[in-house]
Short mmCIF file of C-alpha atoms in Angstrom, two decimals:
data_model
loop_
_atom_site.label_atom_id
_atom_site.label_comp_id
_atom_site.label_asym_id
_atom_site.label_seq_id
_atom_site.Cartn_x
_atom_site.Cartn_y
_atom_site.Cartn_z
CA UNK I 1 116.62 85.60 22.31
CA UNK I 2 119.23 84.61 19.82
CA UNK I 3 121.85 82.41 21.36
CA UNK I 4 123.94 80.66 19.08
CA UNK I 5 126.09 78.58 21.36
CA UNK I 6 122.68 77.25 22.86
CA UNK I 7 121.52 73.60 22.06
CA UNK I 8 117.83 73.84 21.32
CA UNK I 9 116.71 74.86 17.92
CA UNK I 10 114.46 77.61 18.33
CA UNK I 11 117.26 79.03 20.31
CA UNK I 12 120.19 79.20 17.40
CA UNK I 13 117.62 79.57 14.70
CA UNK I 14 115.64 82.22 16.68
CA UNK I 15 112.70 83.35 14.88
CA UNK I 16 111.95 86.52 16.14
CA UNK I 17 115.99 87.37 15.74
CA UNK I 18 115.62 86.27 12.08
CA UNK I 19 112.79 88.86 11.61
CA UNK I 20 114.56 91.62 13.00
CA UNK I 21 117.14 91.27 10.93
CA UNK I 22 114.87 91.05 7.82
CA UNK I 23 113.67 94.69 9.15
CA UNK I 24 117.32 96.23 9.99
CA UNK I 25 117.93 94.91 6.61
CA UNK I 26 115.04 96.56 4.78
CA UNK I 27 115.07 99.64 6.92
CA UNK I 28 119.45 99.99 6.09
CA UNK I 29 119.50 98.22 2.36
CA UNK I 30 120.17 101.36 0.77
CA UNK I 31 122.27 102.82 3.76
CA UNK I 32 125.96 103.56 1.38
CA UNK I 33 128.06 104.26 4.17
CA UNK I 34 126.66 101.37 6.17
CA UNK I 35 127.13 99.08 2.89
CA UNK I 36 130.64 100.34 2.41
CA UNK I 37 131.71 99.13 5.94
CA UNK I 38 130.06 95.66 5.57
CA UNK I 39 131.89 95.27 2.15
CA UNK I 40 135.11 96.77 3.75
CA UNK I 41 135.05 94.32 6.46
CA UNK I 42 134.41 91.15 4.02
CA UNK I 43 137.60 92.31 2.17
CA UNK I 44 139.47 90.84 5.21
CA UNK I 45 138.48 87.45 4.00
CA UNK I 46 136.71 86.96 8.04
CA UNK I 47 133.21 86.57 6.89
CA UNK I 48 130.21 88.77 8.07
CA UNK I 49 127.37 87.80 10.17
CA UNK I 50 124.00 87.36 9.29
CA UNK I 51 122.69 90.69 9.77
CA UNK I 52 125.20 92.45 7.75
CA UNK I 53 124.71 89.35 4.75
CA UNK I 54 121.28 90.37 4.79
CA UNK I 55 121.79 94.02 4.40
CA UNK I 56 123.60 93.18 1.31
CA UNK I 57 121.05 90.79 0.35
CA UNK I 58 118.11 93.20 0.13
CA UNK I 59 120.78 96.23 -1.56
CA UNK I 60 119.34 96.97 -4.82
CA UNK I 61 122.08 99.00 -5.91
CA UNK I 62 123.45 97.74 -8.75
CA UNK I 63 127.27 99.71 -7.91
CA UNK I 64 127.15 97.42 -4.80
CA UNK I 65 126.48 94.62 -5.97
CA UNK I 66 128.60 94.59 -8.84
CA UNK I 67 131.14 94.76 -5.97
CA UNK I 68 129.68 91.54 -3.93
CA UNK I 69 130.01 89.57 -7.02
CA UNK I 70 133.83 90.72 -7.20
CA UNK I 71 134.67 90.11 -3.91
CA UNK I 72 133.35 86.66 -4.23
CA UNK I 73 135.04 86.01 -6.97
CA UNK I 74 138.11 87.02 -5.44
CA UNK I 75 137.36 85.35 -2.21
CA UNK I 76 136.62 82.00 -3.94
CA UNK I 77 140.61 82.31 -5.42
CA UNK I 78 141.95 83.24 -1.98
CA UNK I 79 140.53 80.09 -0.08
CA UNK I 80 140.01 77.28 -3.09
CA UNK I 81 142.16 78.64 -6.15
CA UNK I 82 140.81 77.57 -9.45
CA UNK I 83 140.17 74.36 -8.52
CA UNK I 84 136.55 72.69 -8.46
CA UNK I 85 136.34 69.47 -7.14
CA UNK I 86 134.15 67.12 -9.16
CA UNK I 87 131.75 64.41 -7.51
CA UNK I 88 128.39 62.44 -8.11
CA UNK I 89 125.47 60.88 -6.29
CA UNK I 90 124.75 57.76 -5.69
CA UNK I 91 121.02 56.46 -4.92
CA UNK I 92 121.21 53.29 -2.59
CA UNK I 93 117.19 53.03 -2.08
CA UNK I 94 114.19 55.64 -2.35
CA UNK I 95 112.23 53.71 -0.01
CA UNK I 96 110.59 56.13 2.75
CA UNK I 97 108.63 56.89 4.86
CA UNK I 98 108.16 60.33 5.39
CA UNK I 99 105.62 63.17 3.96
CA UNK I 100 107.90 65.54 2.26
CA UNK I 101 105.16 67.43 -0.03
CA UNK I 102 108.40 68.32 -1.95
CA UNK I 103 109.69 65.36 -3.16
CA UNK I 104 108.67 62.44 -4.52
CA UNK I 105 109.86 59.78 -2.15
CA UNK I 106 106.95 60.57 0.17
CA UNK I 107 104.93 57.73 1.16
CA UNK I 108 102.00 58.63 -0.08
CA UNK I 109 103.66 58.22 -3.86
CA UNK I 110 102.31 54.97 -4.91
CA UNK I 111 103.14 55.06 -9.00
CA UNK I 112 107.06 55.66 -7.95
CA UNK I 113 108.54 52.62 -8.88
CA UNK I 114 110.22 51.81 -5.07
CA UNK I 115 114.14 50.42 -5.38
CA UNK I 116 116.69 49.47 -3.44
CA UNK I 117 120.07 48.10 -4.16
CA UNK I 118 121.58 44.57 -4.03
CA UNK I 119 125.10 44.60 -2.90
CA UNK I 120 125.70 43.11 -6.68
CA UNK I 121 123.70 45.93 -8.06
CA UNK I 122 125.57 48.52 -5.95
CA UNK I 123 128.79 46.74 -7.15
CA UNK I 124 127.68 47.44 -10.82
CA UNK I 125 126.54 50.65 -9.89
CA UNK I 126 130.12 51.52 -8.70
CA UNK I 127 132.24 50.13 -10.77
CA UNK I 128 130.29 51.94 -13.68
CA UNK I 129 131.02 55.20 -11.61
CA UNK I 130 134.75 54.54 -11.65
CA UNK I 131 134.65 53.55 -15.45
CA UNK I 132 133.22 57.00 -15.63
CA UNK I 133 136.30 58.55 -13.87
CA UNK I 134 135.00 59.47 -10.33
CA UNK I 135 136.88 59.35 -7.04
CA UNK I 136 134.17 60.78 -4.44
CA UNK I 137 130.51 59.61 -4.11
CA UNK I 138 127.97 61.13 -2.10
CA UNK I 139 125.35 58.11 -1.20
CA UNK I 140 121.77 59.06 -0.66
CA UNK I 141 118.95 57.18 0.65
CA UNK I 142 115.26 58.04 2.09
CA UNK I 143 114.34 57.30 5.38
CA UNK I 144 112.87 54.10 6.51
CA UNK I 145 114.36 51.90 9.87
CA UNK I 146 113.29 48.37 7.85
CA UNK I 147 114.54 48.80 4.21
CA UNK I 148 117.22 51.36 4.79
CA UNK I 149 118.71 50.77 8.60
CA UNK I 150 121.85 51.83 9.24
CA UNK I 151 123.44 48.03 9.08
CA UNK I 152 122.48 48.66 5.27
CA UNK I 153 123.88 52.37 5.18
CA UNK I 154 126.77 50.81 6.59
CA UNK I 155 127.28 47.59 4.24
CA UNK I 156 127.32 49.86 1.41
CA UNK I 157 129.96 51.98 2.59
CA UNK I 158 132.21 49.23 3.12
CA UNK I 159 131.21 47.41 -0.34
CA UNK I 160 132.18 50.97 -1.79
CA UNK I 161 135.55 51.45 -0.47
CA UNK I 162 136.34 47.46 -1.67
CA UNK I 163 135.77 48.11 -5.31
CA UNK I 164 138.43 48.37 -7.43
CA UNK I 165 138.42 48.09 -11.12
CA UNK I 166 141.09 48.44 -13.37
CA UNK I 167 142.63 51.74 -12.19
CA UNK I 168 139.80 52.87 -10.53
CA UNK I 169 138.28 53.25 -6.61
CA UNK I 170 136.27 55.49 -4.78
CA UNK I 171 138.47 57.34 -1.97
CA UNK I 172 135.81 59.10 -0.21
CA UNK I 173 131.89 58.36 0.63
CA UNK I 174 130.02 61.10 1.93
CA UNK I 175 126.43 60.46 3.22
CA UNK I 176 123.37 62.12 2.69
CA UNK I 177 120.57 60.11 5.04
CA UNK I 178 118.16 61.68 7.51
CA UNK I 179 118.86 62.58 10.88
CA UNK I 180 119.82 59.91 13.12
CA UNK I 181 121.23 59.50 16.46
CA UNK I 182 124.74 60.01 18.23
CA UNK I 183 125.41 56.48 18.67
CA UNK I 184 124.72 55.81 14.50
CA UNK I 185 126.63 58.71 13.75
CA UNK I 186 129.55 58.10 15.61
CA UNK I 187 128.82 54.56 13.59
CA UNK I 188 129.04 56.19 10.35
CA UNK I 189 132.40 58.28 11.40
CA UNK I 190 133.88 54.45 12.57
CA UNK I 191 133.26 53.63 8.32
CA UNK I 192 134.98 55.51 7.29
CA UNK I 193 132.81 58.47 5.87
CA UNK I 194 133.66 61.92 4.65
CA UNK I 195 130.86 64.55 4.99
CA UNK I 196 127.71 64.18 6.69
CA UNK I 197 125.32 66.23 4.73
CA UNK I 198 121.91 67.17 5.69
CA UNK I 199 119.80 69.88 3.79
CA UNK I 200 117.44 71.66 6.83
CA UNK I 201 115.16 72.35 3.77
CA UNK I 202 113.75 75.18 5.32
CA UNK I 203 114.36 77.19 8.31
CA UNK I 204 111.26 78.74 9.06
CA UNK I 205 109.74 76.25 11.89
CA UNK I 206 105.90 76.77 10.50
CA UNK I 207 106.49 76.40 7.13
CA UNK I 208 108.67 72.87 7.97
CA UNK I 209 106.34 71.15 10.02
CA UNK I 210 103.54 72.20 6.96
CA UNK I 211 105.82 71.00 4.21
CA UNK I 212 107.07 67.74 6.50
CA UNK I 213 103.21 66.33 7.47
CA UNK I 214 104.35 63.19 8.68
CA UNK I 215 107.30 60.82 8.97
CA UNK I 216 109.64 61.17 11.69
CA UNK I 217 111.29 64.09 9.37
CA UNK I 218 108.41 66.22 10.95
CA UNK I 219 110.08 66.68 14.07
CA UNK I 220 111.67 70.09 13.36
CA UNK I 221 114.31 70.34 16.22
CA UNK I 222 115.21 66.71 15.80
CA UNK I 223 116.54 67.42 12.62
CA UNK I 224 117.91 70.58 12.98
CA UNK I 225 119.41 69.34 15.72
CA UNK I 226 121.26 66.77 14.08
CA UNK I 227 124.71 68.06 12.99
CA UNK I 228 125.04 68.56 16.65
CA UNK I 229 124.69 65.07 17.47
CA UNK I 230 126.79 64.34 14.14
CA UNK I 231 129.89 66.62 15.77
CA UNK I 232 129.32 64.60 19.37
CA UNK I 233 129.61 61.17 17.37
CA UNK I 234 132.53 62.41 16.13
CA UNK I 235 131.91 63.50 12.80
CA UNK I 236 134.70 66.34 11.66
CA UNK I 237 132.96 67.85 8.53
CA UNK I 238 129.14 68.45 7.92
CA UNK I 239 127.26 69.97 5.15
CA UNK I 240 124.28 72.08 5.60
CA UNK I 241 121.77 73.02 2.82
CA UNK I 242 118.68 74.59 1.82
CA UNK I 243 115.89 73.92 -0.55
CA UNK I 244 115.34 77.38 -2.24
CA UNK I 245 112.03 77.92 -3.09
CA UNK I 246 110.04 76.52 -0.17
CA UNK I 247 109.96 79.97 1.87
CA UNK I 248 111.31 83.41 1.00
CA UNK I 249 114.97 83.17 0.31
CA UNK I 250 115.84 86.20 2.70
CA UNK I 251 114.35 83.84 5.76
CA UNK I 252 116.40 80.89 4.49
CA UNK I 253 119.69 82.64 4.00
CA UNK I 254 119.35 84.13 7.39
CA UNK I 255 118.79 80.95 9.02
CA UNK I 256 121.51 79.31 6.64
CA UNK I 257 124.11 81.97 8.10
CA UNK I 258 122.83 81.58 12.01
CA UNK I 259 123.13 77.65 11.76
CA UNK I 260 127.06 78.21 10.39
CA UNK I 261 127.37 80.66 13.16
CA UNK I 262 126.05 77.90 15.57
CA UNK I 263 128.50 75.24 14.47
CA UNK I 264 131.31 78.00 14.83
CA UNK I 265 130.00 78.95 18.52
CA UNK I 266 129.74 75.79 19.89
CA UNK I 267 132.01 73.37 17.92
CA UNK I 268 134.79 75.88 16.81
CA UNK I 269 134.08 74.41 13.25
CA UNK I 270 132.15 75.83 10.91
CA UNK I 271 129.96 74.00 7.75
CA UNK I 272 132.87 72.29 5.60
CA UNK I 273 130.04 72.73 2.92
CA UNK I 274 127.01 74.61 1.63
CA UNK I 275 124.94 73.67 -0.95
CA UNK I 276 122.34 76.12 -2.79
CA UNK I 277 119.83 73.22 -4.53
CA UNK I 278 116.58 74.81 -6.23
CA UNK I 279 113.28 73.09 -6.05
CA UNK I 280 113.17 71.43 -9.52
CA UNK I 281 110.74 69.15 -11.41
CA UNK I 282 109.94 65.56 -10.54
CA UNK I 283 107.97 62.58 -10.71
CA UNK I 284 104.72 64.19 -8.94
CA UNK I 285 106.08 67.57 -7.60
CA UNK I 286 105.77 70.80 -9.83
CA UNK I 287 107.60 73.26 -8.70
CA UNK I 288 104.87 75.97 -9.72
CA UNK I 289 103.20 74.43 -6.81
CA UNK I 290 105.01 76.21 -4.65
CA UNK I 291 105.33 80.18 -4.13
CA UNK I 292 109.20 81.16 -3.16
CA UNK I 293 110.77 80.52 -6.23
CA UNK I 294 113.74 81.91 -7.31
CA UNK I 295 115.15 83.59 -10.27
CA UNK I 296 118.45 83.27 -11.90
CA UNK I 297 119.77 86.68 -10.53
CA UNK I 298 118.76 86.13 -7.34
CA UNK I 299 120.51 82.74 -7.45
CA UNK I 300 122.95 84.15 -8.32
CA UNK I 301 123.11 87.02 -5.41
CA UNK I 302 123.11 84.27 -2.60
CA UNK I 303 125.31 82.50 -3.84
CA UNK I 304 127.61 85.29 -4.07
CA UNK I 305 126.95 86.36 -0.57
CA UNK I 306 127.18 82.92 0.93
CA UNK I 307 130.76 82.77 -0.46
CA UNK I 308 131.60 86.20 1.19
CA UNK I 309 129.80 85.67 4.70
CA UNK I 310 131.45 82.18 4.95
CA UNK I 311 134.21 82.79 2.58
CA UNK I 312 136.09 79.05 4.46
CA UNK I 313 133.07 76.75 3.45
CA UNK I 314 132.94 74.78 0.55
CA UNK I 315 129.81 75.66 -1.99
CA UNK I 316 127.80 72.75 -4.40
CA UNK I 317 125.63 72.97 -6.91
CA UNK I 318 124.73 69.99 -8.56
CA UNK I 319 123.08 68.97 -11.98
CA UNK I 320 119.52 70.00 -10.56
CA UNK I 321 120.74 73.35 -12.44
CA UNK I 322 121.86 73.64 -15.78
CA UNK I 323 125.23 74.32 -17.72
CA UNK I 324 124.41 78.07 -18.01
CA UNK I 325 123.35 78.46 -14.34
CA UNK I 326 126.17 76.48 -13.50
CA UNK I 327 128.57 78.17 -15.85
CA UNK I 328 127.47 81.96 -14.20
CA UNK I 329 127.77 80.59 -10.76
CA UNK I 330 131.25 79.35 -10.84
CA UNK I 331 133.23 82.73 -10.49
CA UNK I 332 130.77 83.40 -7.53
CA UNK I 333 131.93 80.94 -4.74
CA UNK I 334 130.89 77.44 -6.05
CA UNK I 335 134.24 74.70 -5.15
CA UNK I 336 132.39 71.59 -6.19
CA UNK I 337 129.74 70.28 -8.52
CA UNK I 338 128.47 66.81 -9.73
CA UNK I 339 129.26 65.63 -12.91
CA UNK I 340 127.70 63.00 -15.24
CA UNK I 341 125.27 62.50 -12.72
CA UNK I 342 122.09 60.23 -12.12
CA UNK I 343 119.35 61.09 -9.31
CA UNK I 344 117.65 57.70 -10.00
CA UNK I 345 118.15 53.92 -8.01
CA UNK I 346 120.59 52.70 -10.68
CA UNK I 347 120.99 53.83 -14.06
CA UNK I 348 125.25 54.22 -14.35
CA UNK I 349 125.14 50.68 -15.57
CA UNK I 350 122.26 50.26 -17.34
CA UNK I 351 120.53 53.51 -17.90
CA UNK I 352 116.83 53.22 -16.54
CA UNK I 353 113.74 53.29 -18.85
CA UNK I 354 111.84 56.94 -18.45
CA UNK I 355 108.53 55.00 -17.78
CA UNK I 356 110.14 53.44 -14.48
CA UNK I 357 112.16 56.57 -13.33
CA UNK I 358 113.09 56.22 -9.79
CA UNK I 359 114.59 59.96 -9.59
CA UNK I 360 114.45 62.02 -6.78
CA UNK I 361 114.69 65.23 -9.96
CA UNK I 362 115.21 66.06 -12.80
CA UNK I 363 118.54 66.05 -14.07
CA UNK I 364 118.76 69.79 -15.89
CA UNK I 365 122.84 69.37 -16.98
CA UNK I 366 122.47 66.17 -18.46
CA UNK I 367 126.37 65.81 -19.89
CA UNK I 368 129.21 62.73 -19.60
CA UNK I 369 131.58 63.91 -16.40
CA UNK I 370 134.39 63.89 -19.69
CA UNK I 371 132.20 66.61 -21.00
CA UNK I 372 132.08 68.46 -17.36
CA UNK I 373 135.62 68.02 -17.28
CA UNK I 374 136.17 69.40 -20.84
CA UNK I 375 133.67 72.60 -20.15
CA UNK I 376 135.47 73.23 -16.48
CA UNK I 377 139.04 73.14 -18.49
CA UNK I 378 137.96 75.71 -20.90
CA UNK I 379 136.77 78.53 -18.47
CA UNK I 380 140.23 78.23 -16.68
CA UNK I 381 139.25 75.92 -14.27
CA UNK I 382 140.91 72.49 -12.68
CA UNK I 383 139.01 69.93 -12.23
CA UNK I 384 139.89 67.90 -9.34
CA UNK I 385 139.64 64.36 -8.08
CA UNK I 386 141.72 64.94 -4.85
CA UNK I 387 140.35 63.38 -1.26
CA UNK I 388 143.83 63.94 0.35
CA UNK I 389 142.63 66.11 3.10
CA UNK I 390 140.16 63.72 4.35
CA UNK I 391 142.57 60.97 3.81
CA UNK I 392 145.37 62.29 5.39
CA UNK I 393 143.57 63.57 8.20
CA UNK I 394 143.43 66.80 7.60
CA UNK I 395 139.33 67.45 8.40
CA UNK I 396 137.08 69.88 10.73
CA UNK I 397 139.29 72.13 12.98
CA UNK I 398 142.67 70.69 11.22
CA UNK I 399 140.74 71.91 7.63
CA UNK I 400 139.81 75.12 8.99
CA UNK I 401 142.48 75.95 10.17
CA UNK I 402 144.59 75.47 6.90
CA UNK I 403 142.17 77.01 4.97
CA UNK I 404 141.31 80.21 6.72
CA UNK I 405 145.14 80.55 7.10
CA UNK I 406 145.15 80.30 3.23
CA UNK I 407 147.74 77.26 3.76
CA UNK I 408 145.31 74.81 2.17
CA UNK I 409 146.34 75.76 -1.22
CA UNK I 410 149.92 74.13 -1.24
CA UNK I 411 148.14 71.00 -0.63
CA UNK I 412 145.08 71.33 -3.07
CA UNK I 413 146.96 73.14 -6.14
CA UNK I 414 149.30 69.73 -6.60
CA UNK I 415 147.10 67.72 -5.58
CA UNK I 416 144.31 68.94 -8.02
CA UNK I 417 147.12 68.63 -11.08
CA UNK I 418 147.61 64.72 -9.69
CA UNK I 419 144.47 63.78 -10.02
CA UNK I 420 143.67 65.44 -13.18
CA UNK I 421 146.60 63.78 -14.51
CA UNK I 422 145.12 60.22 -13.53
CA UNK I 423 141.93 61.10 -15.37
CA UNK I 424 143.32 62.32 -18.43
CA UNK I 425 145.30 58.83 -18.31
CA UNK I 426 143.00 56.25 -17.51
CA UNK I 427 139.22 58.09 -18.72
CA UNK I 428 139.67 61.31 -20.88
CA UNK I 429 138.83 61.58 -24.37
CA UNK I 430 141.86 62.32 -26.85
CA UNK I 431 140.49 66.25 -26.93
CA UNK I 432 139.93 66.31 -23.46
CA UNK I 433 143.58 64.69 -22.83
CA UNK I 434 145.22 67.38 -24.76
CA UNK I 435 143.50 70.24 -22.99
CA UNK I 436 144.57 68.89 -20.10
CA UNK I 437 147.90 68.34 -20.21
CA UNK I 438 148.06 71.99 -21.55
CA UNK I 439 146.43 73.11 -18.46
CA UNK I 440 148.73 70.52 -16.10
CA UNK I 441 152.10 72.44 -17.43
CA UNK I 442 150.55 75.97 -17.42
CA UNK I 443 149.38 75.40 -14.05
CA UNK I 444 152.56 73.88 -12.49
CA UNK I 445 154.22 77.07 -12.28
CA UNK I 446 151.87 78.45 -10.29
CA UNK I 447 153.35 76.23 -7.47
CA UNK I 448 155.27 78.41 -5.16
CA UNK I 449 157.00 76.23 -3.79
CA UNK I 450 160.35 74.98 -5.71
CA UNK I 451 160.41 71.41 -3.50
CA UNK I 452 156.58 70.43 -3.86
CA UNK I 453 156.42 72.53 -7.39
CA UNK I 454 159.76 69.70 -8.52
CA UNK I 455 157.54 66.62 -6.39
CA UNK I 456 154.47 67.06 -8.44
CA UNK I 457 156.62 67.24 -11.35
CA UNK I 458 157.69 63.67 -10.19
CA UNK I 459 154.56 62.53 -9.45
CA UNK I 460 152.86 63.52 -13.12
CA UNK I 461 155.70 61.51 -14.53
CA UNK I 462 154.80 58.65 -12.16
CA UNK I 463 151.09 58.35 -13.49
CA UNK I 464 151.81 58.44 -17.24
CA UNK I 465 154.56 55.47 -16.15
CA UNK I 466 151.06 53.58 -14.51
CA UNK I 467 151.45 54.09 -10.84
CA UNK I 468 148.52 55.35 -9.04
CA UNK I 469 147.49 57.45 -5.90
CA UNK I 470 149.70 60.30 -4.86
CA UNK I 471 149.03 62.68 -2.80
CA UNK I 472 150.78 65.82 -0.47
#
């Protein structure tokens, strides 16, 4: 039986519950009266569960889901505005020891040229990031106790935040390792960290323990377990994730949805991100390999319905897709994406020869983040630097709260604009500098407020004078 306050896997992610669904979905999918009170009820911005997402997920009616795609769109304004906050990996090691069939970090990979930053190389690596323009990281590492422990996890998060070049420094770390245990959690919330993220890869308990052969990542309930254990070792925000294309995307979405509901049950704080990544193309991994892939429209769909069932989380999708994927996802629900990014052990300062690539994938939108930037300004869109909200405290219940309340966009408008404005100072190109401003004054009078909307003002003027890090 479902139970999504329970503790143990199988119980939150109940199989048998996720197939039932699948069949009430099937069997109701082109039920217009039942659709029409699912939408109706997403219109109060409260999210559905994951039986009603996956009756709209299986409607092939192209009326209805013309309207999923609007209320997404609209949805994504209410909670996040324009704004899309811009970050990029970082690679510390690909040393691992697990058997992901998926990716090419598995142990079994023996042409993969194995790396693992120097705290010299990870300064170079950094400061190369901030030359670029960035503010947030999100460090990445495979799993292996003797070349990546968590003393090294930890060294590098405190060699991150001590970098500071010229005008720039990194403001927020967020950490993508595998599941781990309360006491190294609580570890990682001591250093300082912003979001734990951990992709599940697949729900479907069968299919994981196939695709995850050996390696202590085979231990299904261990790691989908683990933002529990994050939450207990005091971690505010998470960030769940699957791998689409491993199983059949209704199954994953499903479980996606029950695992929100799950933090929401028993923590009273739901996902402060979801990302949507695709299998793609890597060193020995073809994605034809492997039967569940997706299509653009269906992409597409999910991610539309993600932003509507959970319409408080924040959505990614990184450079694994490319500028046109990227570009038709954006209305539907996405708040952050990479930008100028590298999925390899080094390569920001010194770009890595293709016949050593250490990449996890294949980078599909290959631009400069000044090009990103550029491209997001264009389609109406602010690009955004900010980290206040973890900085100021303002994380898991304190986050959800302002958000769902709709409050968390008189801190994240301004705060977008100041940020933007330190980019266009210290990193812009001259064309990307005067589309910017443009967009800075046009956008200040969208600031309700008369005291913040007159602050900001003071701020902007502040920056272009040299000073540095504001924030409401």
């Amino acid at each position: 039986m479902y139970q999504p306050n329970a503790l143990r896997a199988e119980d939150f992610i109940d199989h048998g519950e996720i197939m039932d669904t699948l069949a009430y979905a099937e069997k109701h999918k082109a039920d217009l009266s039942l659709l029409s009170e699912i939408l109706a009820k997403a219109a109060h911005r409260k999210g559905l569960d994951h039986r009603e997402a996956a009756v709209l997920l299986l409607c092939e009616d192209l009326q209805v889901n013309e309207q999923i795609n609007q209320l997404a769109h609209q949805i994504k304004l209410d909670f996040y505005g324009n704004r899309i906050v811009i970050f990029a990996p970082l690679y510390l090691s690909n040393y691992c020891i697990n058997g992901c069939t998926y990716c090419p970090y598995h142990a079994k990979n023996k042409h993969i040229p194995r790396k693992k930053l120097t705290q010299e190389e990870l300064i170079r690596e950094v400061t190369a990031l901030q030359d670029q323009g960035h503010k947030r990281l999100a460090i990445e590492a495979g799993e292996d106790l003797i070349h990546n422990p968590i003393s090294y996890i930890l060294e590098c998060i405190d060699t991150i935040y001590h970098i500071h070049h010229k005008n720039g420094a990194i403001r927020r770390v967020n950490v993508n390792i595998a599941a781990t245990t309360e006491e190294e959690y609580h570890m990682l919330k001591e250093a300082g960290i912003g979001t734990y993220i951990l992709f599940q890869e697949t729900y479907h308990k069968e299919s994981y323990e196939k695709l995850h052969p050996t390696g202590p990542k085979h231990d299904y309930a261990y790691h989908t377990e683990a933002m529990d254990r994050a939450m207990a070792g005091g971690i505010d925000d998470v960030g769940l994730g699957v791998l689409f294309g491993l199983e059949n995307y209704p199954y994953e979405l499903v479980g996606l949805l029950m695992h929100a509901e799950h933090l929401e049950a028993v923590h009273g704080v739901g996902p402060h991100t979801i990302s949507i990544p695709r299998i793609k193309r890597a060193d020995d991994i073809d994605p034809e390999d492997f039967d569940n892939g997706i299509d653009d429209d269906v992409f597409a769909k999910i991610c539309a319905i993600i932003r509507i069932a959970v319409p408080y989380t924040g959505m990614i999708i990184s450079t694994r897709e490319s500028k046109s994927v990227r570009e038709r996802l954006l209305p539907l629900g996405i708040s952050q994406i990479s930008g100028g990014s590298r999925t390899s052990v080094g390569g920001y300062d010194t770009p890595e020869p293709e016949v050593e690539s250490s990449a996890q994938f294949d980078v599909s939108d290959q631009r400069s983040l000044d090009e990103v930037v550029r491209w997001l300004m264009e389609l109406g869109h602010i690009p955004s630097f900010c980290t206040a909200c973890y900085r100021a405290g303002r994380t898991g219940d304190r986050f959800m709260a302002f958000c769902k309340s709709g409050q968390i966009q008189n801190f994240c408008h301004p705060n977008a604009l100041i940020t933007l404005q330190e980019y266009l100072e210290d990193y812009a190109a001259p064309e990307t500098k005067r589309i910017g401003q443009a967009l800075i004054q046009q956008q200040i009078q969208d600031i309700p407020n008369e005291n913040t909307r007159a602050k900001t003002k003071q701020f902007l003027r502040d920056i272009t004078a040299g000073a540095r890090d504001f924030r409401f």
